[in-house]
Coordinates of C-alpha atoms in Angstrom, one line a residue:
Chain A
M243 CA -0.2 0.0 -0.1
I244 CA 1.1 3.6 -0.9
E245 CA 0.1 6.4 1.4
L246 CA 0.7 10.2 1.1
K247 CA 0.1 12.3 4.2
N248 CA -0.1 15.8 4.0
V249 CA 2.8 16.2 1.7
T250 CA 4.0 19.3 0.8
K251 CA 6.9 20.0 -1.9
S252 CA 8.5 23.2 -2.7
Y253 CA 11.1 24.1 -5.1
E254 CA 13.5 27.2 -4.6
I255 CA 14.3 28.6 -7.9
N256 CA 16.4 31.4 -6.0
K257 CA 16.3 33.2 -2.9
N258 CA 13.2 35.2 -3.7
N259 CA 11.3 32.5 -5.5
L260 CA 9.5 29.4 -4.0
V261 CA 7.6 27.2 -6.0
V262 CA 5.0 25.2 -4.4
A263 CA 4.5 21.9 -6.6
L264 CA 2.3 20.2 -4.0
N265 CA 0.1 21.6 -1.3
D266 CA -0.6 19.4 1.4
V267 CA -1.7 16.4 -0.7
S268 CA -2.9 13.0 0.9
M269 CA -3.7 9.9 -1.0
K270 CA -4.0 6.1 -0.5
I271 CA -3.2 3.5 -3.1
E272 CA -3.9 -0.1 -2.2
E273 CA -1.8 -3.0 -3.4
G274 CA -2.8 -4.0 -7.2
E275 CA -4.8 -1.1 -7.9
L276 CA -4.2 1.2 -11.1
V277 CA -4.5 4.9 -10.3
V278 CA -4.6 7.4 -12.9
I279 CA -3.5 11.0 -11.9
K280 CA -4.8 13.4 -14.2
G281 CA -4.5 17.3 -14.5
A282 CA -2.9 20.0 -16.7
S283 CA 0.8 20.6 -17.0
G284 CA 2.4 21.9 -13.7
S285 CA -0.5 20.4 -11.6
G286 CA 1.8 18.5 -9.4
K287 CA 1.2 14.8 -10.9
S288 CA 4.9 14.4 -11.7
S289 CA 6.0 15.3 -8.5
V290 CA 3.7 13.0 -6.9
L291 CA 5.3 10.0 -9.2
S292 CA 8.5 11.5 -7.9
L293 CA 8.0 11.4 -4.1
I294 CA 6.6 7.9 -4.7
A295 CA 9.7 6.8 -6.3
A296 CA 11.8 8.3 -4.0
L297 CA 13.7 10.3 -6.4
S298 CA 13.1 13.6 -4.5
K299 CA 12.1 14.0 -1.0
P300 CA 9.1 15.8 0.3
T301 CA 9.4 19.4 2.0
T302 CA 7.0 18.1 4.7
G303 CA 4.5 15.3 5.3
E304 CA 5.0 11.8 5.0
I305 CA 5.2 8.8 2.2
I306 CA 4.5 5.2 3.5
V307 CA 5.0 2.3 1.0
D308 CA 4.4 -1.0 2.4
A309 CA 4.3 0.3 5.9
K310 CA 7.6 1.7 5.7
Q311 CA 8.5 5.3 5.7
I312 CA 10.3 6.3 2.6
S313 CA 10.0 9.8 2.9
K314 CA 13.2 10.6 4.8
L315 CA 15.3 7.6 3.5
P316 CA 19.2 8.2 2.9
D317 CA 20.2 8.3 -0.4
R318 CA 22.0 5.0 -0.5
F319 CA 18.4 3.2 0.7
A320 CA 16.3 5.0 -1.7
S321 CA 18.6 3.7 -4.3
E322 CA 17.9 0.3 -3.1
Y323 CA 14.2 0.8 -2.4
R324 CA 13.9 2.1 -6.2
R325 CA 15.7 -0.9 -7.4
D326 CA 13.8 -3.4 -5.4
N327 CA 10.3 -1.9 -5.4
I328 CA 9.9 0.7 -8.5
G329 CA 9.9 0.5 -12.2
F330 CA 9.7 3.7 -13.4
V331 CA 8.6 4.8 -17.1
F332 CA 9.5 8.1 -17.8
Q333 CA 7.8 10.7 -20.2
K334 CA 10.7 10.7 -22.3
Y335 CA 11.8 7.1 -21.7
N336 CA 15.3 8.0 -20.3
L337 CA 16.9 5.1 -22.2
I338 CA 20.7 5.7 -22.9
T339 CA 20.5 6.1 -26.5
T340 CA 23.8 5.0 -27.7
L341 CA 23.4 1.3 -26.0
S342 CA 21.7 -1.5 -27.4
V343 CA 17.9 -2.7 -26.2
K344 CA 19.4 -5.7 -24.3
E345 CA 21.9 -3.5 -22.4
N346 CA 19.4 -1.0 -21.5
I347 CA 16.9 -3.4 -20.2
L348 CA 19.7 -5.1 -18.2
L349 CA 20.6 -1.8 -16.5
P350 CA 18.6 -2.2 -13.4
L351 CA 20.4 -5.5 -12.7
V352 CA 23.9 -4.3 -13.2
P353 CA 24.5 -3.3 -9.8
L354 CA 23.3 -6.8 -8.3
N355 CA 25.8 -8.5 -10.3
P356 CA 23.4 -11.4 -11.0
D357 CA 24.7 -14.9 -12.5
A358 CA 24.6 -14.8 -16.2
Q359 CA 21.8 -17.5 -16.3
D360 CA 19.4 -15.3 -13.7
A361 CA 20.4 -12.3 -15.7
D362 CA 19.2 -13.7 -19.3
A363 CA 16.1 -15.4 -17.7
K364 CA 15.2 -12.0 -16.5
L365 CA 16.2 -10.3 -19.6
N366 CA 14.5 -12.7 -22.1
R367 CA 11.0 -12.6 -19.7
A368 CA 10.8 -8.9 -19.9
M369 CA 11.5 -8.9 -23.9
E370 CA 9.0 -11.3 -24.6
M371 CA 6.6 -9.6 -22.1
F372 CA 6.8 -6.4 -23.8
K373 CA 7.2 -7.9 -27.5
I374 CA 10.9 -6.2 -28.1
S375 CA 13.1 -9.5 -28.4
H376 CA 13.5 -9.3 -32.1
K377 CA 15.2 -6.1 -31.5
K378 CA 17.4 -6.9 -28.5
D379 CA 20.5 -5.7 -30.2
A380 CA 19.5 -3.0 -32.1
I381 CA 20.8 0.6 -30.7
I382 CA 18.0 2.7 -29.1
K383 CA 18.5 5.8 -31.3
N384 CA 17.6 3.5 -34.1
L385 CA 14.3 2.4 -32.8
S386 CA 10.7 4.2 -33.1
G387 CA 8.8 6.0 -30.4
G388 CA 6.9 2.8 -29.8
E389 CA 9.5 0.5 -29.4
Q390 CA 11.6 2.8 -27.2
Q391 CA 8.4 2.8 -25.0
R392 CA 8.4 -0.9 -25.0
V393 CA 12.0 -1.1 -24.0
A394 CA 11.5 1.7 -21.4
I395 CA 8.5 -0.8 -19.8
A396 CA 10.6 -3.8 -20.3
R397 CA 13.3 -2.2 -18.3
A398 CA 10.9 -1.2 -15.5
N399 CA 9.9 -4.9 -15.2
V400 CA 13.0 -6.7 -15.5
N401 CA 13.6 -6.7 -11.6
N402 CA 9.9 -7.9 -11.4
P403 CA 8.9 -4.6 -9.2
K404 CA 5.6 -4.4 -7.0
I405 CA 5.1 -0.8 -8.3
I406 CA 5.3 0.6 -11.8
I407 CA 5.2 4.4 -12.3
A408 CA 4.3 5.8 -15.6
D409 CA 4.7 9.5 -16.4
E410 CA 2.9 10.6 -19.1
P411 CA 3.5 7.3 -21.0
T412 CA 1.8 8.0 -24.1
A413 CA 2.6 12.0 -24.6
N414 CA 5.1 11.0 -27.5
L415 CA 2.8 8.2 -28.8
D416 CA -0.2 8.2 -31.6
E417 CA -3.2 6.5 -30.9
K418 CA -2.6 3.2 -32.1
L419 CA 0.6 3.1 -29.9
S420 CA -1.3 4.6 -27.0
L421 CA -3.7 1.8 -27.3
H422 CA -1.1 -0.8 -27.4
F423 CA 0.6 0.7 -24.6
I424 CA -3.0 0.4 -22.4
E425 CA -2.8 -3.2 -23.5
M426 CA 0.6 -3.7 -21.9
L427 CA -0.8 -2.2 -18.6
R428 CA -3.7 -4.7 -18.8
E429 CA -1.1 -7.3 -18.7
L430 CA 0.7 -5.8 -15.8
K431 CA -2.3 -5.6 -14.0
K432 CA -3.3 -9.0 -14.3
L433 CA 0.2 -9.8 -12.2
N434 CA -1.3 -7.8 -9.4
K435 CA 1.1 -4.9 -9.9
T436 CA 0.3 -1.6 -8.3
I437 CA 0.2 1.1 -11.4
V438 CA 0.5 5.0 -10.8
I439 CA 0.1 6.7 -14.0
A440 CA 0.1 10.4 -14.5
T441 CA -1.4 11.7 -17.6
H442 CA -3.8 14.2 -19.3
D443 CA -4.5 11.8 -22.0
P444 CA -8.2 11.3 -22.3
L445 CA -7.8 7.8 -23.4
F446 CA -7.2 6.7 -19.8
F447 CA -10.2 8.3 -18.3
G448 CA -12.9 5.9 -17.6
L449 CA -10.8 2.9 -18.5
D450 CA -12.0 -0.5 -17.4
I451 CA -8.8 -1.3 -15.9
V452 CA -8.3 2.1 -13.7
D453 CA -9.3 1.8 -10.2
I454 CA -9.1 5.4 -8.9
E455 CA -8.7 8.6 -10.7
I456 CA -7.4 11.4 -9.1
E457 CA -7.4 14.7 -10.5
M458 CA -4.8 17.5 -9.4
H459 CA -4.7 21.2 -10.0
N460 CA -2.2 23.7 -8.8
G461 CA -0.3 21.3 -6.4
V462 CA -3.8 20.2 -4.5
V463 CA -5.9 17.2 -4.8
I464 CA -9.2 18.1 -6.1
Chain B
M663 CA 26.8 -11.8 -4.2
R664 CA 28.1 -8.1 -4.1
N665 CA 31.3 -9.2 -3.3
K666 CA 32.7 -11.2 -6.4
I667 CA 33.8 -8.9 -9.3
N668 CA 31.0 -7.2 -11.2
F669 CA 31.8 -8.0 -14.8
Y670 CA 28.5 -6.1 -15.8
L671 CA 29.7 -2.9 -14.3
I672 CA 33.4 -3.3 -16.0
E673 CA 31.3 -4.1 -19.1
Y674 CA 29.4 -1.2 -18.9
A675 CA 32.5 1.1 -17.9
I676 CA 34.1 -0.2 -21.5
N677 CA 30.9 0.7 -23.4
A678 CA 30.7 4.0 -21.7
I679 CA 34.4 4.7 -22.9
L680 CA 33.8 3.7 -26.4
R681 CA 30.6 5.3 -26.5
Q682 CA 32.6 8.5 -26.4
R683 CA 35.4 7.1 -28.4
Y684 CA 36.9 10.0 -30.0
K685 CA 37.1 12.2 -26.9
N686 CA 38.6 9.2 -24.8
I687 CA 41.1 8.5 -27.7
F688 CA 42.4 12.0 -27.3
I689 CA 42.7 11.8 -23.6
A690 CA 44.4 8.5 -23.8
T691 CA 47.0 9.6 -26.3
T692 CA 47.7 13.1 -24.5
L693 CA 47.8 11.2 -21.3
T694 CA 50.2 8.3 -22.7
F695 CA 52.5 11.1 -24.3
L696 CA 52.8 12.8 -20.9
I697 CA 53.4 9.7 -19.2
F698 CA 55.9 8.5 -21.9
L699 CA 57.7 11.7 -21.7
L700 CA 57.9 11.7 -17.8
T701 CA 59.2 8.2 -17.6
S702 CA 61.7 8.8 -20.4
I703 CA 62.9 11.6 -18.4
F704 CA 63.3 9.8 -15.3
F705 CA 64.6 6.9 -17.1
I706 CA 67.5 8.7 -18.9
T707 CA 68.2 10.6 -15.5
N708 CA 68.7 7.2 -13.8
S709 CA 70.9 6.0 -16.6
I710 CA 73.1 9.0 -16.6
K711 CA 73.1 8.8 -12.5
Y712 CA 74.2 5.4 -12.4
E713 CA 76.9 6.1 -14.9
L714 CA 77.9 9.3 -13.4
N715 CA 78.1 7.4 -10.1
A716 CA 80.2 4.6 -11.6
T717 CA 82.7 7.0 -13.4
V718 CA 83.3 8.8 -10.2
D719 CA 83.6 5.7 -8.3
A720 CA 86.6 4.8 -10.8
L721 CA 88.1 7.9 -10.6
P722 CA 91.8 8.4 -9.0
E723 CA 91.7 9.7 -5.3
I724 CA 94.1 12.4 -6.3
V725 CA 95.4 13.8 -9.6
V726 CA 98.3 16.0 -9.9
Q727 CA 98.7 18.5 -12.5
K728 CA 101.2 21.2 -13.5
I729 CA 99.9 24.8 -13.8
K730 CA 101.7 27.6 -15.2
A731 CA 100.3 31.1 -16.3
G732 CA 96.8 29.3 -15.0
R733 CA 97.0 26.7 -17.9
H734 CA 98.2 22.9 -17.5
Y735 CA 101.1 21.9 -18.8
D736 CA 103.0 18.4 -18.9
I737 CA 104.5 17.2 -15.5
E738 CA 107.8 15.7 -14.9
T739 CA 107.6 12.0 -14.4
H740 CA 110.4 12.0 -11.7
A741 CA 107.7 13.8 -9.5
T742 CA 106.3 10.4 -8.8
E743 CA 109.1 9.5 -6.7
E744 CA 108.9 12.5 -4.4
I745 CA 104.8 11.8 -4.1
L746 CA 106.0 8.4 -3.0
A747 CA 108.1 9.3 -0.4
I748 CA 104.8 10.8 1.3
T749 CA 103.5 8.9 4.3
G750 CA 100.4 7.4 3.3
V751 CA 100.6 7.2 -0.6
V752 CA 100.7 3.7 -1.8
D753 CA 101.2 4.5 -5.3
A754 CA 101.5 7.4 -8.0
V755 CA 101.1 6.7 -11.6
A756 CA 102.5 9.3 -14.3
R757 CA 99.9 9.1 -16.7
V758 CA 100.2 9.9 -20.5
W759 CA 96.9 10.8 -22.1
G760 CA 95.1 13.3 -24.3
Y761 CA 92.3 14.2 -26.5
Y762 CA 92.7 13.6 -30.3
Y763 CA 90.2 15.4 -32.5
F764 CA 88.6 13.2 -35.5
E765 CA 87.9 15.7 -38.0
N766 CA 86.1 13.4 -40.2
A767 CA 83.5 12.3 -37.3
G768 CA 83.6 15.6 -35.6
V769 CA 84.3 13.9 -32.3
N770 CA 87.2 13.8 -29.8
F771 CA 88.7 10.8 -28.3
S772 CA 90.6 10.3 -25.6
I773 CA 93.7 8.3 -26.0
V774 CA 95.3 6.9 -22.8
G775 CA 98.7 5.1 -22.7
V776 CA 99.5 2.2 -20.6
D777 CA 102.7 0.5 -19.6
E778 CA 102.6 -3.5 -19.0
F779 CA 105.2 -3.0 -16.1
E780 CA 103.4 -0.4 -14.1
A781 CA 100.6 -0.8 -11.7
Q782 CA 97.2 0.3 -13.5
Y783 CA 95.3 2.8 -11.4
K784 CA 91.8 1.5 -13.2
E785 CA 90.5 -1.8 -13.1
S786 CA 89.6 -1.5 -16.7
L787 CA 92.9 -0.4 -17.9
K788 CA 94.4 -3.5 -16.0
R789 CA 91.8 -5.6 -17.7
V790 CA 93.1 -4.4 -21.1
V791 CA 97.0 -4.7 -20.2
E792 CA 96.3 -8.3 -19.2
T793 CA 93.7 -9.6 -21.5
S794 CA 94.5 -8.1 -24.9
N795 CA 97.3 -8.4 -27.2
L796 CA 98.3 -4.8 -26.7
M797 CA 101.6 -5.4 -25.4
N798 CA 102.4 -8.2 -27.3
T799 CA 102.5 -6.9 -31.0
K800 CA 105.6 -5.4 -32.6
E801 CA 103.6 -3.0 -34.5
S802 CA 101.6 0.2 -33.0
S803 CA 98.5 -1.3 -31.8
M804 CA 95.7 0.0 -29.8
V805 CA 92.5 -1.3 -28.2
V806 CA 89.2 0.8 -28.7
G807 CA 85.9 1.3 -27.1
S808 CA 83.0 0.2 -29.1
G809 CA 81.7 3.7 -29.8
V810 CA 85.4 4.6 -31.2
K811 CA 85.3 1.4 -33.2
E812 CA 82.1 2.1 -34.7
T813 CA 82.8 5.9 -35.7
M814 CA 86.3 4.6 -37.2
Q815 CA 84.2 1.7 -39.2
N816 CA 81.7 4.3 -40.2
N817 CA 84.8 6.6 -41.9
Y818 CA 86.5 3.5 -43.5
Y819 CA 89.0 2.6 -40.9
K820 CA 88.4 -1.1 -39.8
D821 CA 91.8 -2.6 -38.9
Y822 CA 93.9 0.4 -38.2
F823 CA 93.8 4.2 -38.0
N824 CA 96.5 6.8 -39.0
F825 CA 96.8 9.7 -36.5
I826 CA 98.4 12.8 -37.7
K827 CA 101.4 14.0 -35.4
P828 CA 101.9 17.6 -34.6
D829 CA 104.4 17.9 -37.3
G830 CA 102.0 16.6 -40.1
T831 CA 103.3 13.0 -40.4
L832 CA 101.3 10.2 -40.1
K833 CA 101.4 7.2 -37.5
R834 CA 99.5 3.8 -38.3
V835 CA 98.3 2.3 -35.5
D836 CA 96.3 -1.2 -35.6
V837 CA 93.1 -2.0 -33.9
V838 CA 93.8 -5.2 -32.0
G839 CA 90.7 -5.3 -29.5
V840 CA 87.6 -3.4 -28.1
F841 CA 88.1 -1.5 -24.7
D842 CA 85.8 -2.9 -22.3
G843 CA 85.0 -0.2 -19.7
D844 CA 83.8 0.2 -16.4
T845 CA 81.2 2.4 -17.8
Q846 CA 79.5 3.5 -21.2
L847 CA 80.8 7.1 -20.5
E848 CA 84.3 6.4 -19.3
S849 CA 84.9 3.7 -22.4
N850 CA 82.9 4.7 -25.4
D851 CA 85.3 7.4 -26.4
M852 CA 88.4 6.0 -25.1
I853 CA 91.4 4.3 -27.1
V854 CA 94.1 2.7 -25.2
M855 CA 97.7 2.1 -26.5
S856 CA 101.3 2.0 -25.2
K857 CA 102.7 5.1 -23.4
A858 CA 105.4 5.2 -26.1
D859 CA 103.0 5.6 -28.8
V860 CA 100.9 7.9 -27.2
R861 CA 104.1 10.1 -26.7
E862 CA 104.8 9.6 -30.3
I863 CA 101.4 10.9 -31.3
F864 CA 101.1 14.0 -29.1
D865 CA 104.9 14.5 -29.3
M866 CA 105.7 14.4 -25.9
R867 CA 109.0 13.9 -24.2
E868 CA 109.7 10.6 -22.5
S869 CA 110.4 12.8 -19.3
K870 CA 107.1 14.2 -19.2
A871 CA 103.5 13.1 -18.7
T872 CA 100.2 14.5 -18.7
D873 CA 99.5 14.0 -14.8
I874 CA 100.0 11.8 -12.1
V875 CA 97.6 10.1 -10.2
V876 CA 98.0 8.9 -6.4
K877 CA 96.8 6.3 -4.6
V878 CA 96.2 6.8 -0.7
S879 CA 96.0 4.0 1.9
N880 CA 93.2 6.1 3.9
P881 CA 90.7 8.0 2.2
D882 CA 90.2 10.2 5.1
E883 CA 93.9 11.7 4.6
V884 CA 93.4 12.6 1.1
A885 CA 92.9 16.2 2.1
T886 CA 96.2 16.1 4.3
I887 CA 98.1 14.4 1.3
A888 CA 96.9 16.6 -1.2
S889 CA 98.1 19.5 0.7
K890 CA 101.7 18.0 1.3
I891 CA 101.8 17.4 -2.5
K892 CA 101.0 21.1 -3.0
L893 CA 103.6 22.3 -0.5
I894 CA 106.3 20.3 -2.5
F895 CA 105.1 21.3 -6.0
P896 CA 103.7 24.6 -5.8
D897 CA 103.3 25.1 -9.2
S898 CA 100.7 22.1 -9.1
R899 CA 97.1 21.8 -9.1
I900 CA 95.8 19.0 -6.9
I901 CA 92.3 17.6 -7.8
T902 CA 90.9 15.2 -5.4
K903 CA 88.1 12.5 -6.2
N904 CA 85.7 14.8 -4.2
D905 CA 86.6 18.0 -6.4
L906 CA 85.6 16.0 -9.5
K907 CA 82.5 14.5 -8.0
I908 CA 81.6 17.9 -7.4
S909 CA 82.4 19.0 -10.7
Y910 CA 80.2 16.2 -12.4
Q911 CA 77.4 16.9 -10.3
N912 CA 77.4 20.4 -11.1
I913 CA 77.1 19.4 -14.9
F914 CA 74.5 17.0 -14.1
D915 CA 72.3 19.3 -11.9
Y916 CA 72.6 22.0 -14.9
K917 CA 71.5 19.3 -17.3
S918 CA 68.8 17.8 -14.5
G919 CA 67.5 21.5 -14.7
I920 CA 66.5 21.5 -18.3
F921 CA 64.8 18.1 -17.4
L922 CA 63.0 19.5 -14.4
A923 CA 61.8 22.3 -16.9
L924 CA 60.4 19.6 -19.0
F925 CA 58.9 17.7 -16.2
V926 CA 57.2 20.9 -15.0
V927 CA 55.7 21.5 -18.5
S928 CA 54.6 17.6 -18.8
L929 CA 52.9 17.9 -15.5
F930 CA 51.3 21.5 -16.0
T931 CA 49.9 19.9 -19.2
F932 CA 48.5 16.8 -17.1
F933 CA 46.7 18.9 -14.5
I934 CA 45.3 21.2 -17.1
I935 CA 43.6 18.0 -18.3
I936 CA 42.7 17.0 -15.1
Y937 CA 41.3 20.2 -14.3
D938 CA 39.1 20.2 -17.4
K939 CA 37.9 17.0 -16.7
A940 CA 37.1 17.5 -13.0
S941 CA 35.4 21.0 -13.5
G942 CA 32.4 19.2 -14.9
L943 CA 30.2 16.9 -16.9
S944 CA 28.4 17.3 -20.0
S945 CA 24.6 17.4 -19.7
E946 CA 24.7 14.0 -21.5
E947 CA 26.9 12.7 -18.7
K948 CA 24.7 14.2 -15.9
R949 CA 21.5 12.8 -17.6
E950 CA 23.1 9.4 -17.5
I951 CA 23.9 9.5 -14.1
G952 CA 20.3 10.4 -13.1
I953 CA 19.0 7.7 -15.1
L954 CA 21.2 5.0 -13.4
K955 CA 20.3 6.7 -10.0
A956 CA 16.7 6.6 -10.8
I957 CA 16.6 3.0 -12.0
G958 CA 18.3 2.0 -8.5
W959 CA 22.2 2.4 -8.8
R960 CA 23.4 3.8 -5.7
V961 CA 26.0 6.4 -5.4
D962 CA 28.7 3.7 -4.9
D963 CA 27.5 1.8 -8.1
V964 CA 28.0 4.8 -9.9
L965 CA 31.3 5.5 -8.5
K966 CA 32.7 2.3 -8.9
E967 CA 31.5 2.4 -12.6
K968 CA 33.3 5.6 -12.9
F969 CA 36.4 4.2 -11.3
Y970 CA 36.5 1.5 -13.8
E971 CA 36.4 4.2 -16.7
G972 CA 39.0 6.0 -15.3
F973 CA 41.1 3.0 -14.4
I974 CA 41.0 1.5 -17.8
I975 CA 42.0 4.8 -19.3
S976 CA 44.4 5.7 -17.0
F977 CA 46.3 2.4 -16.5
F978 CA 46.1 1.6 -20.5
S979 CA 47.7 4.9 -21.0
Y980 CA 50.2 4.2 -17.9
M981 CA 51.3 0.9 -19.7
I982 CA 51.6 2.1 -22.9
G983 CA 53.6 5.4 -22.1
V984 CA 56.1 3.5 -19.7
I985 CA 56.6 0.3 -22.4
A986 CA 57.1 3.2 -25.0
A987 CA 59.6 5.3 -22.8
A988 CA 61.3 1.7 -22.2
G989 CA 62.0 1.2 -25.6
F990 CA 62.7 4.9 -26.6
V991 CA 65.4 5.0 -23.7
Y992 CA 67.0 1.5 -24.0
I993 CA 66.4 0.3 -27.6
F994 CA 66.4 3.4 -29.3
Q995 CA 68.9 5.3 -27.0
A996 CA 66.5 8.3 -26.5
P997 CA 67.0 10.3 -29.6
L998 CA 66.9 14.1 -29.1
L999 CA 66.2 14.0 -25.5
Q1000 CA 69.4 12.1 -24.6
N1001 CA 70.9 15.2 -26.3
I1002 CA 69.7 17.3 -23.9
F1003 CA 72.2 15.5 -21.1
T1004 CA 74.8 14.9 -23.4
G1005 CA 74.8 18.3 -24.8
Y1006 CA 78.7 17.8 -25.4
S1007 CA 78.2 15.0 -27.9
Q1008 CA 79.6 17.0 -30.8
L1009 CA 82.9 16.7 -29.0
K1010 CA 82.4 13.2 -27.4
A1011 CA 81.4 10.1 -28.8
S1012 CA 77.9 9.1 -27.9
F1013 CA 77.4 6.4 -25.4
E1014 CA 74.7 3.9 -24.6
L1015 CA 72.1 4.4 -21.9
P1016 CA 72.7 1.5 -19.7
F1017 CA 69.1 -0.4 -18.6
I1018 CA 68.4 0.7 -14.7
F1019 CA 65.3 -1.1 -13.5
D1020 CA 64.2 1.4 -10.7
V1021 CA 60.7 0.4 -9.1
Q1022 CA 60.5 3.6 -7.4
T1023 CA 60.4 5.4 -10.9
L1024 CA 57.6 3.1 -12.0
F1025 CA 55.7 3.9 -8.8
L1026 CA 56.5 7.6 -8.9
V1027 CA 55.1 8.0 -12.5
F1028 CA 52.1 5.6 -11.5
F1029 CA 51.0 7.7 -8.7
L1030 CA 51.3 10.9 -10.4
S1031 CA 49.0 9.9 -13.3
V1032 CA 46.7 7.0 -12.5
P1033 CA 45.1 7.8 -9.2
I1034 CA 45.0 11.6 -10.1
Y1035 CA 43.1 10.6 -13.3
I1036 CA 40.8 8.3 -11.7
A1037 CA 40.1 11.1 -8.8
A1038 CA 39.3 13.7 -11.7
T1039 CA 36.9 11.0 -13.0
I1040 CA 35.3 10.0 -9.9
I1041 CA 34.9 13.9 -8.4
P1042 CA 32.6 15.4 -10.9
S1043 CA 30.6 12.2 -11.0
W1044 CA 30.1 12.1 -7.2
K1045 CA 29.2 15.9 -7.3
I1046 CA 26.0 14.8 -9.8
A1047 CA 25.4 11.3 -8.2
T1048 CA 24.7 12.7 -4.5
L1049 CA 21.9 15.1 -5.9
D1050 CA 18.3 14.2 -6.0
A1051 CA 18.0 11.9 -9.2
D1052 CA 14.8 13.9 -9.9
E1053 CA 16.7 17.2 -10.2
V1054 CA 19.5 15.4 -12.2
I1055 CA 16.8 14.3 -15.0
R1056 CA 15.0 17.5 -15.0

């Protein structure tokens, strides 16, 4: 279960300029739920995802994941938390474009130094699940947007995390590829993954697999 | 599981180097060249220091020269008897030697005369007298240093050489062997022949010698004996081994000053590269660190990967630089660089740099290059890796 309790996040742009991205936000997400956080650009959706993934720390408030306080985790433990629990699909995919599909998907496993057999099994499972095996040696920069997204989601799943987070996952895709992404989500939901998506794409609104829709505006939950 | 060597991380580091191959080839080439230059300087310095020490060790304890109007003149051979009478003197030998300018090659050779019935003041000369045919031939003969032999052969003198005497007539002297000196510096410009032949070539009378070398029983008494000789022969200049050591050391120090300048320039260039590297990462490099952190890499995972990157480049450069320097100095005899040290080579025959294996030098160059480069690779990455991943990616 993911719980945000009275979370505030502000960024200091300079001494006289403080931007409040989130203001007293609270929410609860149960295990296996698919939650869509919707809202316009700058509404604070991405900041919520960033906090759940421990990519940044809240200014005030608490974030609890599986009964563990993650809001004040030291950097080392925050990295381990992400590695073991979170699969993050970024808006711009954040792949290393000069590496191959295989090398990108394997990246989260590198610090774990797994046996070659174990690494191959995880790699093949992730590639097959998201239908990118045929491109495993291709360099990312030579792939289409849809293929890059499949690599990104395969990378997010290679370590079999409990929580999948996706930030504007269809922002760079056409409708056909967006629908394909939704099919991938359907597969992940069947595996009882907790999925949190930040989007303003209407394709997700009222979708049968979505359990909760949370709307945000100017850093607060409406 | 995390204790064994992480080959995935090493593979990633190699990939990271190859992804920026042109930049890294430039850095590795520059680093290799600087390490090569530094190591060559150290290798040459070590070799020459060794040669100088060996040369100084082989020098006589006291040399007595006759001085007139501040200039060096031939000394009377009978002076040896008076010197021998001084308490503490073990031996006094009148030396007959001089420089012969070989015009064709533009070099000076040292011609040294020996007498089989005299005690030799140097081990190398003793060996020549005992082992060569120098004293057994009827014709005039000589034993030459390897450098001399080579120079003569290059100028079509293989078996003999015609020396031009002061009156313009020629003296033919046959080559009967190659002189094996105590040091390269000492013997590669040296010709050994009988005293009689040397006297004939330099037109020196039987009663005269170039100088007198004195051997003392107790090295602590050198200064006392030197002053006694000066009292007996007021027109003489007494040169002790210590004086010669200082004069050799002065020349060496002057030459090492030039090398020091080269050394400083090399280090300066190296630190400019390091400063440039340490001053920051490109936006692409920062983004990559942010991605790695976001997908679960810890700061120490990022730093380990950066360590491998720095180590691979710097150690590769170190190995190539050191091997190239060893080849350059000991196989090719350091063309150009050696001339800085042996600047008088137009007058002296060149010598070979002896191979001196000095672990300290290798360690010094290693610690001046590899850890510094690794630190310059790690520090900027550490600065980025310790920021919030979100902040770096954005």
